[in-house]
Amino acid sequence: MQSTGRGLRSPRGRAVLALAVVLVLAGALALGLAHGRTARTPGTADVGADGLPHTTVEVSPGRCGRGWDAPEPGLQVFDLHNTFHRAAEVFLEDAASGAVYGEVEDIGPGTTRPLTVRLGKGTYRFRCLPEDVDAATGPTVRIDRGRSGPAAPPVTAHDLIPPALDYQRWVADGLDEAVARAVRLQQAVDRGDADAARAAWLPAHLQYERLGAAYDAFGDADGVINGTDAGLPGGVHDPDFTGFHRIEYGLWHGESTRSLKAPAAALVTALTTLRDDWAQARMDPAQLGLRAHEILENTVQFELTGRTDYGSGTSLATARANLDGTRAVLSRLRPLLTTRYAGHADLQRQLDRAEHVVDGFHHGDRWTPLGRLTRAQREKVDAVFGDLVERLASVATLCDPRRVA
């Protein structure tokens, strides 16, 4: 991915999840950061500075889950102490169903990490997964009263293969249409009809945006097709400024159509190459849930800040296309989410609300530019998209495939 334009998106997106020390299942209480507590004698439950009972639990292949000898219901903290010589991942799961109540990743050798959960009536056990070693399961612990917090069955890579293949076929069909619309744009440019070119630009651009070019979906091709001038020495006049936004700049800044013939032809070539390459590619199923989150996070960072507007004033149209792209991902994940994500129905309602808000700025063949929104309108748009990004972070976490053996 190029260092300019949309190539900036994916590494930033990776950091959002990679920097989280602890991944918590959707709706679960946020986990505290490591707070310097020393490991206590296994079997004891001290009250920490946070006012919660703390129990030290061992993490190792031979003694996974040891130390939880006095189970009690309620909100509590397990201080997971890794006595093994390799880093480990740990789940707290329902012993009967395998549903996960909490997870801590990358517990280094000799270190302790906290896991905060609410437990009630049921049977539980820890599953320890050290690096390059078979999973180990701790002893089953029973609690006879109380109500537990949320839990969800882990998603495996195998679960994600069918939805990923279906999504990949949908993208392939969308790329066919993107090429066709880009050809119509090129034809208008070639015959010197600037008005027709401006009319053809937006449908072609939105078709591409709906395909969710987030998290390295299209590799280096995205920078060529949809990159910006960010970081280019010559800015909008740099030879490496290409694709939709290069053409947008020219069409809305009085350039002659003659000067846009080469960029339009290059755009068609790049899209055609991407379409042909995509037919032979195999999308990583593990990225599907993350893509649902990244599409709208990118929208907030790029479209809703105006950073990708080169004169057409259609940032809100692009945001609307990105909502369509998010729905395309979520529709493939629905069978997994309906049994795992308690907020799934609310997420769908919030998507409906966001579409309604954005559609209010569409008038015939025109969209209200970001700069013409009132403060109240802008706050409403920002709020609805910000809420969606937070909800979709839970989707990304739930659909992150987990090792189970």
Tab-separated table of C-alpha atoms in Angstrom:
chain	number	residue	atom	x	y	z
A	1	MET	CA	0.000	0.000	0.000
A	2	GLN	CA	1.337	3.386	-0.902
A	3	SER	CA	2.228	5.804	1.835
A	4	THR	CA	-0.100	8.357	0.288
A	5	GLY	CA	-3.866	8.499	0.113
A	6	ARG	CA	-5.931	5.576	1.351
A	7	GLY	CA	-2.811	3.539	1.964
A	8	LEU	CA	-2.674	5.251	5.336
A	9	ARG	CA	-5.886	3.591	6.424
A	10	SER	CA	-5.015	-0.012	7.064
A	11	PRO	CA	-1.984	0.263	9.382
A	12	ARG	CA	-3.882	2.780	11.477
A	13	GLY	CA	-6.820	0.409	11.669
A	14	ARG	CA	-4.603	-2.440	12.745
A	15	ALA	CA	-3.262	-0.322	15.594
A	16	VAL	CA	-6.743	0.263	16.965
A	17	LEU	CA	-7.152	-3.392	17.826
A	18	ALA	CA	-3.516	-4.418	18.201
A	19	LEU	CA	-2.845	-1.843	20.907
A	20	ALA	CA	-5.697	-3.132	23.033
A	21	VAL	CA	-4.027	-5.234	25.689
A	22	VAL	CA	-7.251	-7.071	26.407
A	23	LEU	CA	-10.043	-7.990	23.994
A	24	VAL	CA	-13.405	-8.175	25.746
A	25	LEU	CA	-16.481	-9.792	24.236
A	26	ALA	CA	-19.299	-7.488	23.104
A	27	GLY	CA	-21.150	-5.908	25.985
A	28	ALA	CA	-18.692	-7.130	28.609
A	29	LEU	CA	-17.240	-4.727	31.142
A	30	ALA	CA	-14.057	-3.027	29.993
A	31	LEU	CA	-10.985	-4.581	31.540
A	32	GLY	CA	-8.586	-2.557	33.624
A	33	LEU	CA	-4.985	-2.099	32.534
A	34	ALA	CA	-2.238	-4.005	34.256
A	35	HIS	CA	-1.804	-2.195	37.543
A	36	GLY	CA	1.377	-3.515	39.061
A	37	ARG	CA	-0.202	-5.999	41.448
A	38	THR	CA	2.134	-8.760	42.500
A	39	ALA	CA	1.047	-12.393	42.216
A	40	ARG	CA	-0.644	-13.660	45.368
A	41	THR	CA	-0.819	-17.133	46.827
A	42	PRO	CA	-3.150	-19.244	44.655
A	43	GLY	CA	-6.520	-19.864	46.292
A	44	THR	CA	-6.790	-16.498	48.000
A	45	ALA	CA	-9.165	-13.705	47.017
A	46	ASP	CA	-7.882	-10.330	48.170
A	47	VAL	CA	-9.827	-7.123	47.814
A	48	GLY	CA	-7.926	-4.829	45.469
A	49	ALA	CA	-7.665	-1.062	45.341
A	50	ASP	CA	-10.607	-1.182	42.920
A	51	GLY	CA	-12.794	-2.653	45.663
A	52	LEU	CA	-13.218	-5.959	43.821
A	53	PRO	CA	-12.145	-9.429	44.930
A	54	HIS	CA	-8.961	-10.582	43.190
A	55	THR	CA	-7.995	-14.228	42.676
A	56	THR	CA	-4.630	-15.266	41.289
A	57	VAL	CA	-4.920	-17.986	38.646
A	58	GLU	CA	-1.990	-19.842	37.136
A	59	VAL	CA	-1.394	-19.927	33.385
A	60	SER	CA	0.700	-22.858	32.150
A	61	PRO	CA	0.228	-26.081	30.167
A	62	GLY	CA	0.324	-28.268	33.260
A	63	ARG	CA	-1.486	-26.090	35.780
A	64	CYS	CA	-3.937	-24.031	33.752
A	65	GLY	CA	-6.606	-22.446	35.936
A	66	ARG	CA	-5.087	-23.593	39.242
A	67	GLY	CA	-5.708	-21.276	42.165
A	68	TRP	CA	-9.438	-20.698	41.738
A	69	ASP	CA	-10.409	-22.735	44.782
A	70	ALA	CA	-13.090	-20.556	46.416
A	71	PRO	CA	-15.561	-19.630	43.646
A	72	GLU	CA	-18.015	-16.843	44.422
A	73	PRO	CA	-20.598	-15.036	42.271
A	74	GLY	CA	-20.487	-11.393	41.299
A	75	LEU	CA	-18.108	-8.917	39.708
A	76	GLN	CA	-14.513	-9.983	40.279
A	77	VAL	CA	-10.968	-9.896	38.934
A	78	PHE	CA	-8.797	-12.862	38.028
A	79	ASP	CA	-5.091	-12.000	38.050
A	80	LEU	CA	-3.745	-14.364	35.401
A	81	HIS	CA	-0.139	-15.226	36.225
A	82	ASN	CA	1.895	-16.885	33.479
A	83	THR	CA	4.422	-19.319	34.971
A	84	PHE	CA	5.330	-20.763	31.582
A	85	HIS	CA	8.350	-19.728	29.491
A	86	ARG	CA	6.232	-18.622	26.525
A	87	ALA	CA	3.526	-16.006	26.083
A	88	ALA	CA	-0.028	-17.268	26.363
A	89	GLU	CA	-3.635	-16.403	25.586
A	90	VAL	CA	-6.339	-17.251	28.121
A	91	PHE	CA	-10.122	-17.675	27.900
A	92	LEU	CA	-12.603	-17.973	30.724
A	93	GLU	CA	-15.361	-20.135	29.268
A	94	ASP	CA	-18.600	-21.859	30.126
A	95	ALA	CA	-17.633	-25.459	30.846
A	96	ALA	CA	-20.832	-26.791	29.262
A	97	SER	CA	-21.248	-24.662	26.128
A	98	GLY	CA	-17.754	-23.275	25.509
A	99	ALA	CA	-19.102	-19.703	25.428
A	100	VAL	CA	-16.377	-17.215	26.356
A	101	TYR	CA	-16.849	-14.697	29.177
A	102	GLY	CA	-13.492	-12.999	28.832
A	103	GLU	CA	-10.153	-13.195	27.085
A	104	VAL	CA	-6.657	-11.895	27.704
A	105	GLU	CA	-4.012	-12.042	24.976
A	106	ASP	CA	-0.217	-12.039	25.038
A	107	ILE	CA	0.457	-12.669	28.720
A	108	GLY	CA	4.246	-12.712	28.795
A	109	PRO	CA	6.320	-15.207	30.801
A	110	GLY	CA	6.369	-14.312	34.480
A	111	THR	CA	3.801	-11.543	34.107
A	112	THR	CA	0.304	-11.067	35.481
A	113	ARG	CA	-2.703	-9.596	33.672
A	114	PRO	CA	-6.175	-8.864	35.087
A	115	LEU	CA	-9.454	-10.221	33.711
A	116	THR	CA	-12.604	-8.567	35.042
A	117	VAL	CA	-15.870	-10.497	34.709
A	118	ARG	CA	-19.264	-10.937	36.375
A	119	LEU	CA	-20.104	-14.548	37.137
A	120	GLY	CA	-23.267	-16.238	38.370
A	121	LYS	CA	-24.829	-19.664	38.506
A	122	GLY	CA	-23.051	-22.054	36.158
A	123	THR	CA	-19.887	-24.047	35.524
A	124	TYR	CA	-16.674	-22.404	34.362
A	125	ARG	CA	-13.124	-23.220	33.413
A	126	PHE	CA	-10.026	-21.507	32.089
A	127	ARG	CA	-8.481	-22.471	28.767
A	128	CYS	CA	-4.783	-21.639	28.359
A	129	LEU	CA	-3.195	-21.391	24.918
A	130	PRO	CA	0.575	-20.899	25.146
A	131	GLU	CA	2.446	-20.095	21.952
A	132	ASP	CA	3.412	-23.205	19.935
A	133	VAL	CA	1.966	-25.531	22.561
A	134	ASP	CA	-1.321	-27.429	22.656
A	135	ALA	CA	-4.197	-25.821	24.527
A	136	ALA	CA	-4.705	-26.804	28.158
A	137	THR	CA	-8.005	-26.792	30.037
A	138	GLY	CA	-8.257	-26.009	33.726
A	139	PRO	CA	-10.478	-27.663	36.308
A	140	THR	CA	-14.225	-27.051	36.198
A	141	VAL	CA	-15.527	-24.675	38.863
A	142	ARG	CA	-19.188	-24.447	39.874
A	143	ILE	CA	-21.084	-21.417	41.173
A	144	ASP	CA	-24.562	-22.071	42.550
A	145	ARG	CA	-26.131	-18.622	42.581
A	146	GLY	CA	-26.121	-15.226	40.919
A	147	ARG	CA	-26.353	-13.991	37.341
A	148	SER	CA	-23.437	-13.939	34.938
A	149	GLY	CA	-22.408	-11.262	32.521
A	150	PRO	CA	-22.522	-11.768	28.744
A	151	ALA	CA	-20.731	-14.602	26.979
A	152	ALA	CA	-20.414	-15.715	23.372
A	153	PRO	CA	-19.234	-18.862	21.599
A	154	PRO	CA	-15.848	-18.266	19.970
A	155	VAL	CA	-15.736	-17.762	16.220
A	156	THR	CA	-13.237	-19.938	14.367
A	157	ALA	CA	-11.581	-19.400	11.003
A	158	HIS	CA	-13.727	-22.253	9.657
A	159	ASP	CA	-16.907	-20.356	10.662
A	160	LEU	CA	-15.796	-17.363	8.592
A	161	ILE	CA	-14.989	-19.170	5.341
A	162	PRO	CA	-18.561	-19.346	3.910
A	163	PRO	CA	-19.412	-15.669	4.587
A	164	ALA	CA	-16.006	-14.572	3.298
A	165	LEU	CA	-16.469	-16.487	0.034
A	166	ASP	CA	-19.942	-15.020	-0.416
A	167	TYR	CA	-18.634	-11.521	0.253
A	168	GLN	CA	-15.773	-12.025	-2.184
A	169	ARG	CA	-18.247	-12.980	-4.922
A	170	TRP	CA	-20.298	-9.859	-4.139
A	171	VAL	CA	-17.192	-7.678	-4.448
A	172	ALA	CA	-16.348	-9.323	-7.775
A	173	ASP	CA	-19.774	-8.389	-9.156
A	174	GLY	CA	-19.324	-4.865	-7.803
A	175	LEU	CA	-15.966	-4.490	-9.515
A	176	ASP	CA	-17.568	-5.401	-12.834
A	177	GLU	CA	-19.992	-2.516	-12.360
A	178	ALA	CA	-17.220	-0.171	-11.177
A	179	VAL	CA	-15.278	-0.822	-14.379
A	180	ALA	CA	-18.378	-0.188	-16.500
A	181	ARG	CA	-19.073	3.125	-14.762
A	182	ALA	CA	-15.445	4.204	-15.026
A	183	VAL	CA	-15.579	3.500	-18.760
A	184	ARG	CA	-18.582	5.839	-19.077
A	185	LEU	CA	-16.601	8.483	-17.203
A	186	GLN	CA	-13.647	7.986	-19.537
A	187	GLN	CA	-15.876	8.251	-22.606
A	188	ALA	CA	-17.267	11.598	-21.434
A	189	VAL	CA	-13.745	12.892	-20.823
A	190	ASP	CA	-12.523	11.653	-24.205
A	191	ARG	CA	-15.271	13.451	-26.101
A	192	GLY	CA	-14.574	16.674	-24.199
A	193	ASP	CA	-17.935	16.846	-22.407
A	194	ALA	CA	-17.049	18.203	-18.957
A	195	ASP	CA	-20.677	18.350	-17.779
A	196	ALA	CA	-21.231	14.695	-18.694
A	197	ALA	CA	-17.931	13.754	-17.047
A	198	ARG	CA	-18.944	15.451	-13.803
A	199	ALA	CA	-22.292	13.631	-13.947
A	200	ALA	CA	-20.533	10.284	-14.545
A	201	TRP	CA	-17.834	10.770	-11.897
A	202	LEU	CA	-19.983	10.400	-8.783
A	203	PRO	CA	-21.799	7.144	-9.732
A	204	ALA	CA	-18.465	5.558	-10.644
A	205	HIS	CA	-16.805	6.720	-7.427
A	206	LEU	CA	-19.675	5.615	-5.200
A	207	GLN	CA	-19.765	2.169	-6.797
A	208	TYR	CA	-16.120	1.704	-5.872
A	209	GLU	CA	-16.631	3.058	-2.350
A	210	ARG	CA	-19.448	0.569	-1.682
A	211	LEU	CA	-16.975	-2.262	-2.084
A	212	GLY	CA	-15.277	-1.472	1.221
A	213	ALA	CA	-11.663	-0.738	0.361
A	214	ALA	CA	-10.555	-0.940	3.986
A	215	TYR	CA	-7.868	-2.866	5.857
A	216	ASP	CA	-5.785	-3.722	2.784
A	217	ALA	CA	-8.822	-5.097	0.962
A	218	PHE	CA	-7.384	-4.157	-2.434
A	219	GLY	CA	-3.699	-3.808	-1.632
A	220	ASP	CA	-1.662	-1.242	-3.546
A	221	ALA	CA	-4.417	-0.882	-6.145
A	222	ASP	CA	-6.506	1.228	-3.768
A	223	GLY	CA	-3.861	3.937	-3.594
A	224	VAL	CA	-3.804	4.160	-7.395
A	225	ILE	CA	-7.596	4.114	-7.742
A	226	ASN	CA	-8.713	6.182	-4.777
A	227	GLY	CA	-5.631	7.789	-3.249
A	228	THR	CA	-5.220	11.401	-2.193
A	229	ASP	CA	-2.308	13.819	-2.567
A	230	ALA	CA	-1.344	13.441	1.096
A	231	GLY	CA	2.453	13.247	1.396
A	232	LEU	CA	3.128	13.868	-2.286
A	233	PRO	CA	5.803	16.536	-2.905
A	234	GLY	CA	3.819	18.132	-5.716
A	235	GLY	CA	0.434	17.909	-3.986
A	236	VAL	CA	-2.459	17.822	-6.436
A	237	HIS	CA	-0.028	18.475	-9.301
A	238	ASP	CA	2.199	15.521	-8.450
A	239	PRO	CA	2.407	12.826	-11.177
A	240	ASP	CA	1.631	10.181	-8.534
A	241	PHE	CA	-1.698	11.789	-7.682
A	242	THR	CA	-4.011	9.482	-9.630
A	243	GLY	CA	-7.435	7.908	-9.714
A	244	PHE	CA	-10.863	9.196	-8.807
A	245	HIS	CA	-9.667	12.158	-6.759
A	246	ARG	CA	-7.224	13.332	-9.423
A	247	ILE	CA	-10.088	13.419	-11.910
A	248	GLU	CA	-12.380	15.049	-9.341
A	249	TYR	CA	-9.859	17.830	-8.756
A	250	GLY	CA	-9.573	18.519	-12.462
A	251	LEU	CA	-13.297	18.462	-13.180
A	252	TRP	CA	-14.153	20.851	-10.341
A	253	HIS	CA	-11.167	23.178	-10.747
A	254	GLY	CA	-11.557	24.147	-14.380
A	255	GLU	CA	-9.001	21.849	-15.978
A	256	SER	CA	-9.532	20.955	-19.599
A	257	THR	CA	-10.885	17.526	-20.379
A	258	ARG	CA	-7.804	17.020	-22.566
A	259	SER	CA	-5.617	17.106	-19.432
A	260	LEU	CA	-7.811	14.437	-17.825
A	261	LYS	CA	-7.686	11.897	-20.635
A	262	ALA	CA	-4.612	10.132	-19.293
A	263	PRO	CA	-5.880	9.986	-15.656
A	264	ALA	CA	-9.256	8.653	-16.846
A	265	ALA	CA	-7.639	5.974	-18.977
A	266	ALA	CA	-5.309	5.021	-16.110
A	267	LEU	CA	-8.298	4.720	-13.769
A	268	VAL	CA	-10.062	2.307	-16.100
A	269	THR	CA	-6.862	0.276	-16.458
A	270	ALA	CA	-6.343	0.122	-12.679
A	271	LEU	CA	-9.931	-0.935	-12.005
A	272	THR	CA	-9.836	-3.542	-14.749
A	273	THR	CA	-6.600	-4.975	-13.381
A	274	LEU	CA	-8.048	-5.072	-9.866
A	275	ARG	CA	-11.173	-6.826	-11.123
A	276	ASP	CA	-9.136	-9.456	-12.959
A	277	ASP	CA	-6.755	-9.974	-10.027
A	278	TRP	CA	-9.637	-10.206	-7.560
A	279	ALA	CA	-11.073	-13.165	-9.465
A	280	GLN	CA	-7.885	-15.102	-8.641
A	281	ALA	CA	-7.411	-13.785	-5.108
A	282	ARG	CA	-8.442	-15.418	-1.858
A	283	MET	CA	-9.610	-13.040	0.803
A	284	ASP	CA	-8.497	-13.716	4.373
A	285	PRO	CA	-11.695	-14.742	6.229
A	286	ALA	CA	-10.212	-13.446	9.477
A	287	GLN	CA	-10.493	-9.866	8.173
A	288	LEU	CA	-14.223	-9.902	7.527
A	289	GLY	CA	-15.360	-8.714	10.966
A	290	LEU	CA	-12.594	-6.131	11.114
A	291	ARG	CA	-13.627	-4.799	7.712
A	292	ALA	CA	-17.136	-4.056	9.004
A	293	HIS	CA	-15.534	-1.791	11.595
A	294	GLU	CA	-12.849	-0.283	9.373
A	295	ILE	CA	-15.155	0.919	6.599
A	296	LEU	CA	-16.967	3.372	8.856
A	297	GLU	CA	-13.945	4.233	10.972
A	298	ASN	CA	-12.248	5.282	7.735
A	299	THR	CA	-15.384	7.254	6.852
A	300	VAL	CA	-15.154	9.218	10.100
A	301	GLN	CA	-11.459	9.945	9.642
A	302	PHE	CA	-11.438	10.775	5.943
A	303	GLU	CA	-14.866	11.586	4.508
A	304	LEU	CA	-16.401	13.359	7.505
A	305	THR	CA	-13.333	15.550	7.909
A	306	GLY	CA	-13.414	16.611	4.261
A	307	ARG	CA	-9.922	15.238	3.647
A	308	THR	CA	-11.068	13.403	0.515
A	309	ASP	CA	-13.117	16.233	-1.017
A	310	TYR	CA	-11.382	17.649	-4.094
A	311	GLY	CA	-14.161	19.961	-5.199
A	312	SER	CA	-17.270	17.867	-5.831
A	313	GLY	CA	-18.713	18.430	-2.336
A	314	THR	CA	-19.896	14.812	-2.210
A	315	SER	CA	-18.333	13.580	1.023
A	316	LEU	CA	-21.764	12.759	2.440
A	317	ALA	CA	-22.601	10.746	-0.677
A	318	THR	CA	-19.433	8.739	-0.069
A	319	ALA	CA	-20.396	8.270	3.579
A	320	ARG	CA	-23.748	6.930	2.410
A	321	ALA	CA	-22.025	4.484	0.052
A	322	ASN	CA	-19.840	3.348	2.942
A	323	LEU	CA	-22.976	2.564	4.951
A	324	ASP	CA	-24.063	0.325	2.066
A	325	GLY	CA	-20.659	-1.342	2.137
A	326	THR	CA	-20.924	-1.934	5.874
A	327	ARG	CA	-24.335	-3.541	5.457
A	328	ALA	CA	-22.903	-5.834	2.785
A	329	VAL	CA	-20.351	-7.159	5.272
A	330	LEU	CA	-22.822	-7.426	8.154
A	331	SER	CA	-25.368	-9.317	6.070
A	332	ARG	CA	-22.768	-12.059	5.537
A	333	LEU	CA	-21.914	-12.126	9.247
A	334	ARG	CA	-25.534	-12.147	10.444
A	335	PRO	CA	-25.716	-15.921	11.153
A	336	LEU	CA	-22.708	-15.587	13.461
A	337	LEU	CA	-23.788	-12.345	15.113
A	338	THR	CA	-27.402	-13.191	15.927
A	339	THR	CA	-26.264	-15.886	18.362
A	340	ARG	CA	-23.329	-13.933	19.791
A	341	TYR	CA	-24.016	-10.208	19.799
A	342	ALA	CA	-26.824	-9.032	22.066
A	343	GLY	CA	-26.666	-5.600	20.455
A	344	HIS	CA	-27.224	-6.847	16.904
A	345	ALA	CA	-30.790	-5.514	16.609
A	346	ASP	CA	-29.744	-2.128	18.017
A	347	LEU	CA	-26.886	-2.023	15.515
A	348	GLN	CA	-29.316	-2.521	12.638
A	349	ARG	CA	-31.553	0.250	13.956
A	350	GLN	CA	-28.578	2.581	14.265
A	351	LEU	CA	-27.606	1.830	10.663
A	352	ASP	CA	-31.156	2.722	9.613
A	353	ARG	CA	-30.883	5.975	11.565
A	354	ALA	CA	-27.547	6.864	9.987
A	355	GLU	CA	-28.930	6.259	6.504
A	356	HIS	CA	-31.941	8.440	7.276
A	357	VAL	CA	-29.733	11.264	8.579
A	358	VAL	CA	-27.422	11.221	5.560
A	359	ASP	CA	-30.246	10.850	3.045
A	360	GLY	CA	-31.628	14.129	4.369
A	361	PHE	CA	-28.728	15.912	2.651
A	362	HIS	CA	-29.464	14.412	-0.775
A	363	HIS	CA	-31.555	16.647	-3.015
A	364	GLY	CA	-32.182	15.274	-6.494
A	365	ASP	CA	-28.775	14.811	-8.092
A	366	ARG	CA	-27.008	17.044	-5.528
A	367	TRP	CA	-25.567	16.491	-2.080
A	368	THR	CA	-25.062	19.141	0.579
A	369	PRO	CA	-21.314	19.773	0.984
A	370	LEU	CA	-19.891	19.279	4.468
A	371	GLY	CA	-19.015	22.956	4.712
A	372	ARG	CA	-22.642	23.972	4.353
A	373	LEU	CA	-23.942	21.911	7.257
A	374	THR	CA	-25.077	23.836	10.304
A	375	ARG	CA	-23.331	23.097	13.556
A	376	ALA	CA	-26.335	21.098	14.752
A	377	GLN	CA	-26.421	19.099	11.529
A	378	ARG	CA	-22.715	18.389	11.709
A	379	GLU	CA	-22.964	17.259	15.311
A	380	LYS	CA	-25.828	14.942	14.407
A	381	VAL	CA	-23.852	13.329	11.576
A	382	ASP	CA	-20.729	12.948	13.714
A	383	ALA	CA	-22.719	11.458	16.587
A	384	VAL	CA	-24.520	8.824	14.554
A	385	PHE	CA	-21.338	7.669	12.814
A	386	GLY	CA	-19.335	7.737	16.043
A	387	ASP	CA	-21.920	5.518	17.711
A	388	LEU	CA	-21.784	3.064	14.809
A	389	VAL	CA	-17.994	2.848	14.944
A	390	GLU	CA	-18.178	1.931	18.630
A	391	ARG	CA	-20.797	-0.756	18.000
A	392	LEU	CA	-18.874	-2.182	15.073
A	393	ALA	CA	-15.767	-2.506	17.237
A	394	SER	CA	-17.711	-5.188	19.119
A	395	VAL	CA	-18.448	-6.934	15.818
A	396	ALA	CA	-14.746	-6.928	14.977
A	397	THR	CA	-13.904	-8.391	18.379
A	398	LEU	CA	-16.587	-11.080	18.284
A	399	CYS	CA	-15.639	-12.131	14.756
A	400	ASP	CA	-11.921	-12.246	15.457
A	401	PRO	CA	-11.212	-15.985	14.957
A	402	ARG	CA	-9.919	-17.662	18.069
A	403	ARG	CA	-7.613	-20.574	18.515
A	404	VAL	CA	-9.385	-23.348	20.407
A	405	ALA	CA	-6.785	-26.106	20.448
